[in-house]
XYZ file of C-alpha atoms in Angstrom:
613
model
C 36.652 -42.451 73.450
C 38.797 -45.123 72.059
C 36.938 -45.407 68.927
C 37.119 -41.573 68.550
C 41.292 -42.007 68.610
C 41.355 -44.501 66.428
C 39.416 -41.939 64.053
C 41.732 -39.676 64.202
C 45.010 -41.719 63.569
C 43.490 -43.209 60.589
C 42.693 -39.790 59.750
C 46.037 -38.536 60.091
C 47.632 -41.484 58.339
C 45.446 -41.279 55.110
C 46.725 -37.694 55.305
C 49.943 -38.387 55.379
C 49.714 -40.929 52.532
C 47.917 -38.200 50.941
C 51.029 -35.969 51.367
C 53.323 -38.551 50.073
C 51.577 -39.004 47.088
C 52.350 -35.508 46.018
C 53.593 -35.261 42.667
C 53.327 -38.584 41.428
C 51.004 -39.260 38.544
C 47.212 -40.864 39.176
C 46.164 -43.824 36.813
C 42.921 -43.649 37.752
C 40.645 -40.390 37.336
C 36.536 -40.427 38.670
C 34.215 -39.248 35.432
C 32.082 -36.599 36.806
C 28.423 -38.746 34.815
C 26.897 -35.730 32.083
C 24.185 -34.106 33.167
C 21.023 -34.970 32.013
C 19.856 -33.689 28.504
C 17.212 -31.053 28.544
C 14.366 -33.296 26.970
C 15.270 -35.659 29.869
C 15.020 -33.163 32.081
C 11.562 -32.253 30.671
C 10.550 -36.002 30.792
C 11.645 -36.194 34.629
C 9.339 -33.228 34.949
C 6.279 -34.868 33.072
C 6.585 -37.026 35.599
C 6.740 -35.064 38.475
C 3.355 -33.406 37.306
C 1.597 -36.593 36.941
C 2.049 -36.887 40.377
C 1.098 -33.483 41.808
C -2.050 -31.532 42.196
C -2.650 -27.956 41.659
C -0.808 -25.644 41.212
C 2.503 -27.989 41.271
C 0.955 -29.949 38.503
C 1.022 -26.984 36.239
C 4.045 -25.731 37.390
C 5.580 -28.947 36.505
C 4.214 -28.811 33.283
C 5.115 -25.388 32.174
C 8.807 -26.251 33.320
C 8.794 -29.310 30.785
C 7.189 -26.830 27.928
C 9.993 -24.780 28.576
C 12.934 -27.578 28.168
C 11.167 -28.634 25.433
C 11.954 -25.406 23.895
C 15.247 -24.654 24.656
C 15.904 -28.812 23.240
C 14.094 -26.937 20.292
C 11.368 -29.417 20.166
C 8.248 -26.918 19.577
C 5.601 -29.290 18.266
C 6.425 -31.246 22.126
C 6.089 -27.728 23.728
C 2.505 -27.112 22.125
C 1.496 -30.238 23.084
C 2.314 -29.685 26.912
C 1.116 -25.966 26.881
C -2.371 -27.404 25.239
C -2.804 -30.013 27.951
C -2.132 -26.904 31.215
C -5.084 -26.170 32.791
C -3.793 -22.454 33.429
C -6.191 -21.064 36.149
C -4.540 -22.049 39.325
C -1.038 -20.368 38.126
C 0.317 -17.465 40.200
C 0.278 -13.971 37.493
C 3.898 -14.379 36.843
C 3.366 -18.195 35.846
C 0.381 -16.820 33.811
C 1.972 -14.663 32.069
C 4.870 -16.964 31.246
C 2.807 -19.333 30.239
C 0.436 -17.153 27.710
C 4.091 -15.658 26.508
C 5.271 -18.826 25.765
C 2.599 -20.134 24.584
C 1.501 -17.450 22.084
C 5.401 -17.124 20.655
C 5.224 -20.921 19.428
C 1.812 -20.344 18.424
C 2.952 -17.563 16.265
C 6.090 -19.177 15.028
C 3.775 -22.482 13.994
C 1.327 -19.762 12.443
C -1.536 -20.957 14.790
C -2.812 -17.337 14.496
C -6.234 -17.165 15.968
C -5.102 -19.208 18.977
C -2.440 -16.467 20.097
C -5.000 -13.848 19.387
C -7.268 -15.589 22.050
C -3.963 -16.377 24.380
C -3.055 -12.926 23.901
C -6.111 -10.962 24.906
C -7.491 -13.111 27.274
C -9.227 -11.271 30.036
C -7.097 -12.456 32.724
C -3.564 -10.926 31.321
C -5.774 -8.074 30.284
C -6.265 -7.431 33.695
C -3.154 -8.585 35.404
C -0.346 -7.282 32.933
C 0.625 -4.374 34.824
C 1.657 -6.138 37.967
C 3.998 -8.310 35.979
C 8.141 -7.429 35.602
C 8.821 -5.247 33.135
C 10.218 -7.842 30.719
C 7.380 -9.784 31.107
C 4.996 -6.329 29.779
C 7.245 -5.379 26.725
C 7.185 -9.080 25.778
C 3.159 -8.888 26.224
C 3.421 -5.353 23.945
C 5.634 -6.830 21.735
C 3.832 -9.940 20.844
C 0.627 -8.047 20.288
C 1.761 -5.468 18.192
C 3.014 -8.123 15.835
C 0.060 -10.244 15.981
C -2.563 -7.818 15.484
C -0.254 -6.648 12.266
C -0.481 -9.595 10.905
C -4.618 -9.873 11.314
C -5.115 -6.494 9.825
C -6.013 -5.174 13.241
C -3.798 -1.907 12.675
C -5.579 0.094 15.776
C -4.569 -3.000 18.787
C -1.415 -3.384 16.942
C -0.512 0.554 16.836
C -1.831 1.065 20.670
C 0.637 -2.122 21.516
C 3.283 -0.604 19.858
C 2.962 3.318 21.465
C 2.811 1.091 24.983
C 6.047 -0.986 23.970
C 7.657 2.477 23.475
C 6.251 4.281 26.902
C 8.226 1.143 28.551
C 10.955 0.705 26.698
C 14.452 2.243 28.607
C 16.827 3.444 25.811
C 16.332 5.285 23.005
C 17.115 2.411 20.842
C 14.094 0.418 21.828
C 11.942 3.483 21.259
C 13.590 3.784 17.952
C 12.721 0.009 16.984
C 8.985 -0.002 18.854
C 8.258 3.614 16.664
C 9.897 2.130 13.261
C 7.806 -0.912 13.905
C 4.353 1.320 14.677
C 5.317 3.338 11.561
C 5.177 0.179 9.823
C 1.546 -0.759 11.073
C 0.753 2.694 10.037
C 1.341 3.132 6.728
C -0.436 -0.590 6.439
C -3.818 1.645 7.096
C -5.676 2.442 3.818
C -6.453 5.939 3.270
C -10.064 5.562 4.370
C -9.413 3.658 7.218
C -6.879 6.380 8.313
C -9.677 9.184 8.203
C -12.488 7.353 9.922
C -9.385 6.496 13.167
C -8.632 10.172 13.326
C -11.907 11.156 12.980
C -12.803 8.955 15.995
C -9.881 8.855 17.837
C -9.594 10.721 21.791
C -5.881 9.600 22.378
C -3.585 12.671 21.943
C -0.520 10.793 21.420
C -2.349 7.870 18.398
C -4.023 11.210 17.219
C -0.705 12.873 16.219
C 0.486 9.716 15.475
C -2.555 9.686 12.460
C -1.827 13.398 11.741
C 1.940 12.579 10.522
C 0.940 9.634 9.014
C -1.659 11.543 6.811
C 0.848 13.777 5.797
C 3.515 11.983 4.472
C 0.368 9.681 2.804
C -1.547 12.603 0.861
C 1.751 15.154 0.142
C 4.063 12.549 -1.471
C 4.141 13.994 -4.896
C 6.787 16.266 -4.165
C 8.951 15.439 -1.443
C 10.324 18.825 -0.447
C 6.667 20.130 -0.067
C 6.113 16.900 2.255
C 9.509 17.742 4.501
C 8.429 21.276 5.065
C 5.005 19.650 6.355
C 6.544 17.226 8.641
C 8.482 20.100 9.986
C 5.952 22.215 10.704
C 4.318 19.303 12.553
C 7.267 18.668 14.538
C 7.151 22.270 15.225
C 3.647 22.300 16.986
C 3.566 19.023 18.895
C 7.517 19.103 20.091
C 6.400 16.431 23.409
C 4.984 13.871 20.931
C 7.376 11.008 20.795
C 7.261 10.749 16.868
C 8.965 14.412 17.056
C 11.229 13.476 19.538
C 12.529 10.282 18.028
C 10.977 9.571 14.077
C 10.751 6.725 12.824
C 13.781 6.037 11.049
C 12.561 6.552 7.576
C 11.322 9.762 8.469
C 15.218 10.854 9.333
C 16.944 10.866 6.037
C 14.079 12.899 3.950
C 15.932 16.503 4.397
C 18.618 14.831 2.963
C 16.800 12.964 -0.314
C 15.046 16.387 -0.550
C 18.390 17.966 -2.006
C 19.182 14.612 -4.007
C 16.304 15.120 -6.570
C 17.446 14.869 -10.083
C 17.196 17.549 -12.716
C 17.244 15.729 -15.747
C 15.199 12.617 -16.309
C 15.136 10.511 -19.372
C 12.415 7.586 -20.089
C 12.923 4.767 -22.630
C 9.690 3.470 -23.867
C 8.366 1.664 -27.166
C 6.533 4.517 -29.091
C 5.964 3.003 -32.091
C 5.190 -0.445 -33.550
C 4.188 -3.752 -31.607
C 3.930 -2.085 -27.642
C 3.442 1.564 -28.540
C -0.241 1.494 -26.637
C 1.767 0.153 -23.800
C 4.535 2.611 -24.260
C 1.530 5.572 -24.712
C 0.149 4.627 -21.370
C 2.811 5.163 -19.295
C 4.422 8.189 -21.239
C 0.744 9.963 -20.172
C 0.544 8.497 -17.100
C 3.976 10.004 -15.707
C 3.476 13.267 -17.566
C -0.088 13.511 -16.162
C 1.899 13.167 -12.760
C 4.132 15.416 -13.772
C 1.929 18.082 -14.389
C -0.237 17.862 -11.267
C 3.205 18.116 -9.101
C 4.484 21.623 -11.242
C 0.693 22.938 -11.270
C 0.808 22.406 -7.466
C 4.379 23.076 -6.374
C 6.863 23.362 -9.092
C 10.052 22.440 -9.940
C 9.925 19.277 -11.553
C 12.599 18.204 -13.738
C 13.165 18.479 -17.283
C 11.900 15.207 -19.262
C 13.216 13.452 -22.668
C 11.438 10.500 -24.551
C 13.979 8.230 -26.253
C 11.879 5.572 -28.952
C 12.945 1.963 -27.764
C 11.471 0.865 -31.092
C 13.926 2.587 -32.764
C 17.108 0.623 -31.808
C 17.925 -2.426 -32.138
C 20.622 -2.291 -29.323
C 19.067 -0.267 -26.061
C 22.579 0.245 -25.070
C 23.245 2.391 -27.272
C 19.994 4.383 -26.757
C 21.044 4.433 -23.013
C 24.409 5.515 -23.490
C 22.885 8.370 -25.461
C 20.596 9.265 -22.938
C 23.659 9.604 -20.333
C 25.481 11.539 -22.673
C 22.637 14.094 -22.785
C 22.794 14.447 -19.486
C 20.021 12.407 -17.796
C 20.654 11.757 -14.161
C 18.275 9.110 -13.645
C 16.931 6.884 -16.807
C 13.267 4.895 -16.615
C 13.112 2.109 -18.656
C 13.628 -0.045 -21.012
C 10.072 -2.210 -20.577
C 10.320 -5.219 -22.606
C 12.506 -7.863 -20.641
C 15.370 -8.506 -23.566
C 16.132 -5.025 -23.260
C 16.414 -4.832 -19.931
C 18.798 -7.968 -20.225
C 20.605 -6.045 -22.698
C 21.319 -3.362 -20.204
C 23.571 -5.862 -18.138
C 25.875 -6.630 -20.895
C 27.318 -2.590 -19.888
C 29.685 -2.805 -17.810
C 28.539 -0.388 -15.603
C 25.299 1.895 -15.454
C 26.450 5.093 -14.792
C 22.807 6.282 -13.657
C 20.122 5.124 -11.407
C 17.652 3.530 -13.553
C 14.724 1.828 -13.394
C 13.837 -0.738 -15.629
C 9.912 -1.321 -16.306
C 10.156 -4.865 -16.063
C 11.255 -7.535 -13.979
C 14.508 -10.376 -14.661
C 15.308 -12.678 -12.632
C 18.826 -11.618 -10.862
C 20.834 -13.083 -8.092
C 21.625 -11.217 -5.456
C 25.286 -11.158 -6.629
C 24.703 -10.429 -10.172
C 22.702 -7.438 -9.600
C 24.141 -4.680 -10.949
C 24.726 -1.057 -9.628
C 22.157 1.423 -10.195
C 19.982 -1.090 -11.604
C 15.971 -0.961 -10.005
C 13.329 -3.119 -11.564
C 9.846 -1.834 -11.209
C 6.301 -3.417 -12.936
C 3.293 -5.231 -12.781
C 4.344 -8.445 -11.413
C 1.687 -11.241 -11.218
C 3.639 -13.157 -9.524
C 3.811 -10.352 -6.345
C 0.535 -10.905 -6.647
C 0.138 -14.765 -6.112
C 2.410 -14.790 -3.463
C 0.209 -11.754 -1.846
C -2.913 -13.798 -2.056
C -0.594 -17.321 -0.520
C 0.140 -15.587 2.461
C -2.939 -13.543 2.901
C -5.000 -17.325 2.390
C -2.481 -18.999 5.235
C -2.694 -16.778 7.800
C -6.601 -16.714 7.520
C -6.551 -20.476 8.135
C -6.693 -21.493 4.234
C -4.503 -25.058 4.170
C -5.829 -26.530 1.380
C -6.770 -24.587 -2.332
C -8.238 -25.470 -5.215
C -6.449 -23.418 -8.310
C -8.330 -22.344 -11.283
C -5.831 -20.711 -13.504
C -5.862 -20.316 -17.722
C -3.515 -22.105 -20.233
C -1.606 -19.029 -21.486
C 1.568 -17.799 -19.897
C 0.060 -15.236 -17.751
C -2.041 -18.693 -15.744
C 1.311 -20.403 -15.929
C 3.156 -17.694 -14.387
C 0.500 -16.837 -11.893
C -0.127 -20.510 -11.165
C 4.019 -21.151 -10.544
C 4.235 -18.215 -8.244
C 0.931 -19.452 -6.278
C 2.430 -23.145 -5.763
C 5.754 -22.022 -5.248
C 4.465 -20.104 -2.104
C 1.554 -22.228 -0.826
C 3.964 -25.590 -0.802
C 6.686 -23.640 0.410
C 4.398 -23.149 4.025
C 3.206 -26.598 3.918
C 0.085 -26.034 1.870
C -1.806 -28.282 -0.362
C -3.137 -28.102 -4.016
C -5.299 -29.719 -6.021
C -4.968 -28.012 -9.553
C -7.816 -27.890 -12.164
C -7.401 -28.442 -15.598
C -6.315 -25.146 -17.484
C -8.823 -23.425 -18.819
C -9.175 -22.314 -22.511
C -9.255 -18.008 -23.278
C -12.532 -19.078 -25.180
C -13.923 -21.705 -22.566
C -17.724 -20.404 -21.302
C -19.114 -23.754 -19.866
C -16.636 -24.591 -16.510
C -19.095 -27.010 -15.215
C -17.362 -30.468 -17.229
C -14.022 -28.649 -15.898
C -14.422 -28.237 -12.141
C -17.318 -31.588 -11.739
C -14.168 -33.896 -11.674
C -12.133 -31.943 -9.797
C -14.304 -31.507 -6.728
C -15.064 -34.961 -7.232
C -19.039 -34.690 -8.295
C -18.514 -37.409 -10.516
C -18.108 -40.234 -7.715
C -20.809 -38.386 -6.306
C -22.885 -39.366 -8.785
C -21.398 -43.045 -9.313
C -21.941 -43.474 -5.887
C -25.301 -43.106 -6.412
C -25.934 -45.517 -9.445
C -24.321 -47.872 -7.786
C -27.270 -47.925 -4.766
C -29.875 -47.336 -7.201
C -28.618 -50.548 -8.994
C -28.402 -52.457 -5.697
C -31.910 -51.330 -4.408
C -33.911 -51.815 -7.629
C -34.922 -47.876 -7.370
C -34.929 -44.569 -7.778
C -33.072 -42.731 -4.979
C -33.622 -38.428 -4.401
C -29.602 -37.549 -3.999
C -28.022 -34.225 -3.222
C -24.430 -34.647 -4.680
C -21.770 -33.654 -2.250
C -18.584 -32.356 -3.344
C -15.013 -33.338 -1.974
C -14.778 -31.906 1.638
C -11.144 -31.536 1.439
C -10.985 -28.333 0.085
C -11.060 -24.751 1.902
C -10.495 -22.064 -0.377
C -9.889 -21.205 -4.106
C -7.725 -19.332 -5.952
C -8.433 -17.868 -9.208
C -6.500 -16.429 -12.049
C -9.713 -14.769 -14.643
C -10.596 -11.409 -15.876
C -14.210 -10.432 -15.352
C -16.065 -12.284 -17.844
C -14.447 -15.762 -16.951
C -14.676 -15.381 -13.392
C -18.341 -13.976 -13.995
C -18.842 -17.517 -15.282
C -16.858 -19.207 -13.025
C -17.658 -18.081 -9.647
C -21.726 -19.246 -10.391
C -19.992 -22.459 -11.489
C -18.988 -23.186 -8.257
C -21.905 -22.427 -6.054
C -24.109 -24.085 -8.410
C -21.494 -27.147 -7.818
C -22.307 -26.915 -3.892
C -19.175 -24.666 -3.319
C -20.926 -21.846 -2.372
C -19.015 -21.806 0.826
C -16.015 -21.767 -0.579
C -13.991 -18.465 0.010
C -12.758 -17.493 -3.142
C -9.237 -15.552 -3.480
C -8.215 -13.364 -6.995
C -5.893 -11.016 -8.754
C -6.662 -7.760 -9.312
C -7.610 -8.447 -12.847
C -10.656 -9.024 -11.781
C -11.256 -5.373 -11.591
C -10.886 -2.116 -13.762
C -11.819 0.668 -11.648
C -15.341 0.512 -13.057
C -18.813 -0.076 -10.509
C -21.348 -2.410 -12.514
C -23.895 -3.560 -9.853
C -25.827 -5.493 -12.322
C -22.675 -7.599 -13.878
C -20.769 -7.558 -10.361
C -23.488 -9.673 -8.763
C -21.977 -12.643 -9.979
C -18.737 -12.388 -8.299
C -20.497 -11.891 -5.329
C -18.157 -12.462 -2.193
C -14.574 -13.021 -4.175
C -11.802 -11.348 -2.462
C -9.138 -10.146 -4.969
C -5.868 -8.745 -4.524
C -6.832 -4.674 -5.470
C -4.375 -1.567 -7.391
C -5.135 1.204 -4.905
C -6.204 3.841 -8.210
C -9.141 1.416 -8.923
C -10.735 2.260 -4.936
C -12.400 5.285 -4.477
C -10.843 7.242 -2.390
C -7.360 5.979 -1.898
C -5.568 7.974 -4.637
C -5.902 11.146 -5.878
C -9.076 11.721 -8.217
C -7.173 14.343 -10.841
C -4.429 11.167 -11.446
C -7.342 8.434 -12.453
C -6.803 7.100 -16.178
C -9.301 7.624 -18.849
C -12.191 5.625 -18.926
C -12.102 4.976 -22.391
C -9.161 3.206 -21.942
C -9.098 -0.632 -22.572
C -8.619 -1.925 -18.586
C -5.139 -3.324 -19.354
C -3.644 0.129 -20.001
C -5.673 1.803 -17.714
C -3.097 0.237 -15.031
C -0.214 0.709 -17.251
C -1.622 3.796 -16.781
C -1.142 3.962 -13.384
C 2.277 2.311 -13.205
C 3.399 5.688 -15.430
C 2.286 7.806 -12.528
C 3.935 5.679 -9.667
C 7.694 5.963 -12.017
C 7.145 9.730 -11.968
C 6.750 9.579 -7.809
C 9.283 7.247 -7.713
C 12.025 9.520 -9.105
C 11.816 11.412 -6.195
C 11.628 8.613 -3.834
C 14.394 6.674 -5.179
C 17.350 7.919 -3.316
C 15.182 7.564 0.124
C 14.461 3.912 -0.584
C 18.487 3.335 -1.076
C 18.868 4.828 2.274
C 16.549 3.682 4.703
C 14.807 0.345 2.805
C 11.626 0.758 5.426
C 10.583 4.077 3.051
C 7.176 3.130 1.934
C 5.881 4.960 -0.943
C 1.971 5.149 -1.187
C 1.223 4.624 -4.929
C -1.332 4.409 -7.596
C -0.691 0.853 -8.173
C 0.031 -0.027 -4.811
C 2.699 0.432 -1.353
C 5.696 0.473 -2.961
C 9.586 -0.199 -1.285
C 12.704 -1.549 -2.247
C 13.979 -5.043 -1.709
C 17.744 -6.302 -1.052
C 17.383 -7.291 -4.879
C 16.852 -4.077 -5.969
C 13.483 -4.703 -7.284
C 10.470 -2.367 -6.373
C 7.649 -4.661 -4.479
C 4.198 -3.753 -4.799
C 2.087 -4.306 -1.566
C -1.876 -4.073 -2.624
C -4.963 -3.574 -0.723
C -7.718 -6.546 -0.206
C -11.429 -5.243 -1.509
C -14.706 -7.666 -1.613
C -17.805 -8.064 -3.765
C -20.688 -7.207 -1.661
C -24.225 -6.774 -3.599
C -22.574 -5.971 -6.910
C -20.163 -3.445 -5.758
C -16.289 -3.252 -4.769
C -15.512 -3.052 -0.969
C -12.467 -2.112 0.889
C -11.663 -5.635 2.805
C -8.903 -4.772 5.022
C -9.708 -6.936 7.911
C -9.030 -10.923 7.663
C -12.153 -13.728 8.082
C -12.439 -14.354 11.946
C -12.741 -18.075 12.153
C-alpha cells in the first residue's frame, strides 16, 4: 500500500507541473526517427527469408520483390523473383507472384520467360478462384503478350475474357479497342483459316466484322451499310453493343468524302515512270470502286514537271476546286509546300520530310515508301525474337545509308549491338573477301598457322567464325542477296537467321532462283502475297519491280482519300492496304505496318508467327 500512494502523489504532482506548464514555450522537441526506406525494408525482409522455411521463406521473398519495385529497382526485383521457389505459395501468392513477375519481365522485354510465367499450368488451372483484380490483370497481361509474339488467337480469347470481367463500360470499351487491335494484326489468310475453324460464337462474330471492314474498304459507305447489317443480325454480340472505337465515327466520315480530288505528280521528264505508276495505280483503284459501287469523285492531273514553283500549281489546284490534293512526290516540293502560309486542303504529300511535331503544318499528311519504316520494323521484330546482337550488310549508295541509319538508330536505341560490314559496291559479286574479316575467319585461319608452325605439321582445321553474333540484317535486291545469303552459309553462318527488306521481293514465284535465299525473313508489301489483296488491283508484270510498288502505293492514295477524315478522328483506324496496314501518327505522317513472309524450298511464305526459342 504505501508504495501504491506514493504512486499516485507523484502522479498527481507531475500533473500538476504538467498543468502549469501550459502555455509556455518547449525548447526541446523529440524527432519522431524516419521510417525505414523501402529498399531497407526489402533488405530486412531478405533477411527474414534466409531464416525461414517454406512457405515463409517465399513469402518473405516475394515481399522484398515487391519493395524492390515500388523503390523502382526492377533489375533487384528479377533477381529475387528468379531465386523463389514458387510451389509452396498459397493461389493468391501464386498469382501475385507470376503477375509480378511476368510485368517486369515484359517491361525488361524478357519475352519468352513471361510467356512460360504466364501460361503455366498451375495459374491455368487456378485463375478463376483468384479476386477479380488479380483475373483482369492475368487477361490483361496475356492479351498483350501474345500480341506481341504474333499469337493473335491467345491474345484475342484474353482480350474477349478481359471484357466478360470488366465492370463499366469503359473497360469494355478499352479491352474491345485493344482486341480490335489484335484483330486487324491477322493477315487475310490467317483470318479465313480462324473462322473457318473456329466453334466460339462470340470470336466467330468477332472474325465476321473483322472480315468485313478488311475485304469492303474500297468504298467506305458500302463498308458502313455492311457493318450495319451485321449489327443488325447479331444485336447480343458485344462488338454490336459497344464497337470498338474506330468503328464509331465511320457514319460520320461516310458523309465527309470529297468530291473533287486533284493529284500532283511528275508526268514528264526525269520521274515521269514514277509519276506513270502511281497515276495508273490510283485510277486502276478508281475504276474497280465505280465498276463496283459508284460514286467516286471527279479526278484532275496537274504536271509537277511543269512548274518550277509547286505552290503555285497547288494554289491552282484549290482554285479549281479540289477538296483534297495528293502530292507533290519529290521531297523539295513538298518542302516548298510549307513556305504557304496555310494549306487550305487536306493533302497528302507522296513523300516524307522530316517535321517536328510543332512545325507540322495543318492539313499536311505525308504518305510513301519509307525504308526507314522498314528498318525499324525489322529492329523490333529481331528484339523481341531474342536477336541482341546483328551483323549489318547494307550497300554504299544512299538507299544502304538510309536503311543502315534507321536500323542502328533503333537497335542501339533498345540496347542492341552492331558489328557493321564494309559497304558493299552496286557491282560487287564476290562477298566472300567482304564478310571473312568481319566474322572473324581470318584469325581463324592465323590461328591455325600459328600451331602448324609450332608443331612442325600439317593440321585438318574447320574454321570457326566469331560466336558473338545472332542474327543479320540485310539491305540487297534479289541478285545481291542471291549471292550473299550462300556467302554466309558457305562461311559457317548457316545458322544465322537472316532479317530483310521487302526489296528482296517483286511479287514474282521463281523456285529455281529463290533457292538461294532459302530461310531469309524479309519485311513483305501485302500486294506481292497471294491472297492478301485483291487480284483485279495487282500491277503489271511487265513492269520493272521498282514501279510495280509505286504501283501499289497509287492504289493505297486512292483508298486513302476516303479514309483520311477517319484517321483524323479516331488515330486507331487501320486501313488494310496494298502496300501495307496503314494509320496515322501524331506527326501526321501515314505509317506503313508490313507482313513477315519466309523462303521455304524456293517459294515465298506467309511468316506471321515469331521463332520460339
Amino acid at each position: 500500500m504505501p508504495k501504491i500512494r506514493i504512486t499516485i502523489i507523484a502522479l498527481s504532482l507531475l500533473t500538476l507541473l504538467m498543468g502549469g506548464c501550459t502555455g509556455q514555450s518547449r525548447t526541446e522537441i523529440t524527432s519522431i526517427p524516419p521510417a525505414q526506406s523501402l529498399t531497407e525494408q526489402a533488405d530486412k525482409a531478405l533477411s527474414q527469408a534466409a531464416s525461414s522455411i517454406a512457405p515463409q521463406q517465399q513469402l518473405h521473398q516475394l515481399a522484398a520483390a515487391e519493395l524492390f519495385s515500388k523503390a523502382g529497382k526492377n533489375d533487384r526485383a528479377l533477381m529475387v523473383l528468379e531465386k523463389i521457389s514458387p510451389a509452396p505459395l498459397p493461389t493468391e501468392q501464386f498469382a501475385k507472384y507470376t503477375l509480378m513477375y511476368s510485368e517486369l519481365a515484359l517491361a525488361s522485354d524478357h519475352f519468352f520467360l513471361a510467356r512460360q510465367l504466364l501460361s503455366s499450368q498451375r495459374i491455368e488451372q487456378e485463375w478463376r478462384q483468384l479476386p477479380l483484380p488479380q483475373q483482369q490483370q492475368w487477361h490483361r497481361l496475356r492479351g498483350e503478350l501474345y500480341s506481341l509474339l504474333g499469337d493473335s488467337k491467345n491474345s484475342i480469347q484474353a482480350y474477349m475474357a478481359l471484357s466478360a470481367l470488366s465492370a463499366t463500360s469503359q473497360d469494355r470499351q478499352e479491352a474491345h479497342d485493344k482486341l480490335w487491335f489484335v484483330l486487324n494484326q491477322v493477315s487475310h489468310d490467317n483470318l479465313e483459316k480462324l473462322a473457318n475453324t473456329e466453334q466460339n460464337s462470340t470470336l466467330l462474330g468477332w472474325y465476321s466484322l473483322a472480315s468485313i471492314t478488311r475485304n469492303n474498304q474500297g468504298d467506305v459507305r458500302h463498308q458502313l451499310s455492311l457493318i450495319t447489317e451485321w449489327q443488325r443480325t447479331q444485336p447480343s454480340h458485344p462488338a454490336s453493343l459497344i464497337p470498338p472505337t474506330s468503328l464509331l465515327s465511320t457514319q460520320q466520315t461516310a458523309g465527309d468524302l470529297p468530291q473533287r480530288i486533284a493529284l500532283l505528280l511528275p508526268l514528264q521528264e526525269g520521274l515521269v515512270q514514277a509519276g506513270k505508276a502511281i497515276r495508273n495505280g490510283f485510277l486502276a483503284a478508281w475504276y474497280d470502286v465505280q465498276s463496283h459501287y459508284g460514286g467516286t469523285p471527279m479526278v484532275r492531273f496537274y504536271d509537277t514537271a511543269s512548274s518550277e514553283d509547286i505552290t503555285v500549281l497547288y494554289q491552282q489546284a484549290v482554285a479549281d476546286g479540289a477538296q483534297l490534293v495528293i502530292g507533290p512526290v519529290q521531297k523539295e516540293k513538298v518542302r516548298q509546300l510549307l513556305s504557304l502560309s496555310e494549306l487550305p486542303v487536306p493533302t497528302i504529300a507522296l513523300n516524307y520530310i522530316e517535321l517536328p511535331l510543332s512545325a507540322a503544318p495543318k492539313n499536311l499528311f505525308q504518305f510513301g515508301l519509307s525504308v526507314a519504316d522498314e528498318a525499324k520494323q525489322i529492329a523490333d521484330r529481331a528484339w523481341i525474337e531474342g536477336q541482341r546482337t546483328a551483323l549489318t550488310i547494307t550497300p554504299n549508295n544512299s538507299w544502304g545509308e538510309r536503311t543502315l541509319s534507321a536500323f542502328r538508330d533503333r537497335w542501339q536505341e533498345k540496347g542492341g549491338i552492331l558489328i557493321e560490314a564494309p559497304p558493299y559496291g552496286t557491282s560487287q559479286s564476290d562477298f566472300a573477301p567482304l564478310l571473312k574479316p568481319v566474322l572473324n575467319l581470318d584469325h581463324s585461319d592465323t590461328r591455325k598457322k600459328r600451331l602448324e608452325q609450332l608443331l612442325g605439321k600439317s593440321l585438318e582445321h574447320t574454321p570457326r567464325r566469331r560466336q558473338d553474333v545472332d542474327m543479320v540484317f540485310m539491305a540487297a535486291y534479289p541478285d545481291h542477296a542471291r549471292q550473299i545469303k550462300p556467302t554466309l552459309d558457305f562461311l559457317f553462318a548457316s545458322d544465322l537467321t537472316v532479317y530483310g527488306t521487302s526489296h528482296l521481293y517483286t511479287g514474282a514465284q521463281n523456285s529455281g532462283r529463290n533457292r538461294d535465299l532459302e530461310g531469309i525473313r524479309f519485311i513483305a508489301t501485302p500486294w506481292t502475297l497471294p491472297g492478301t489483296t485483291d487480284e483485279k488491283l495487282q500491277p503489271a508484270t511487265e513492269l520493272p519491280a521498282l514501279y510495280r510498288h509505286i504501283f501499289a502505293l497509287g492504289i493505297d492514295a486512292y483508298h486513302l482519300h476516303q479514309w483520311l477524315p477517319q484517321m483524323i478522328r479516331q488515330p486507331s483506324t487501320r486501313l488494310f492496304g496494298s502496300t501495307g496496314t496503314l494509320q496515322l501518327n501524331p506527326q501526321g505522317a501515314i505509317e506503313r505496318e508490313q507482313p513477315w513472309a519466309v523462303f521455304r524450298g524456293g517459294r515465298v511464305q506467309s511468316a506471321q508467327q515469331l521463332i520460339v526459342d
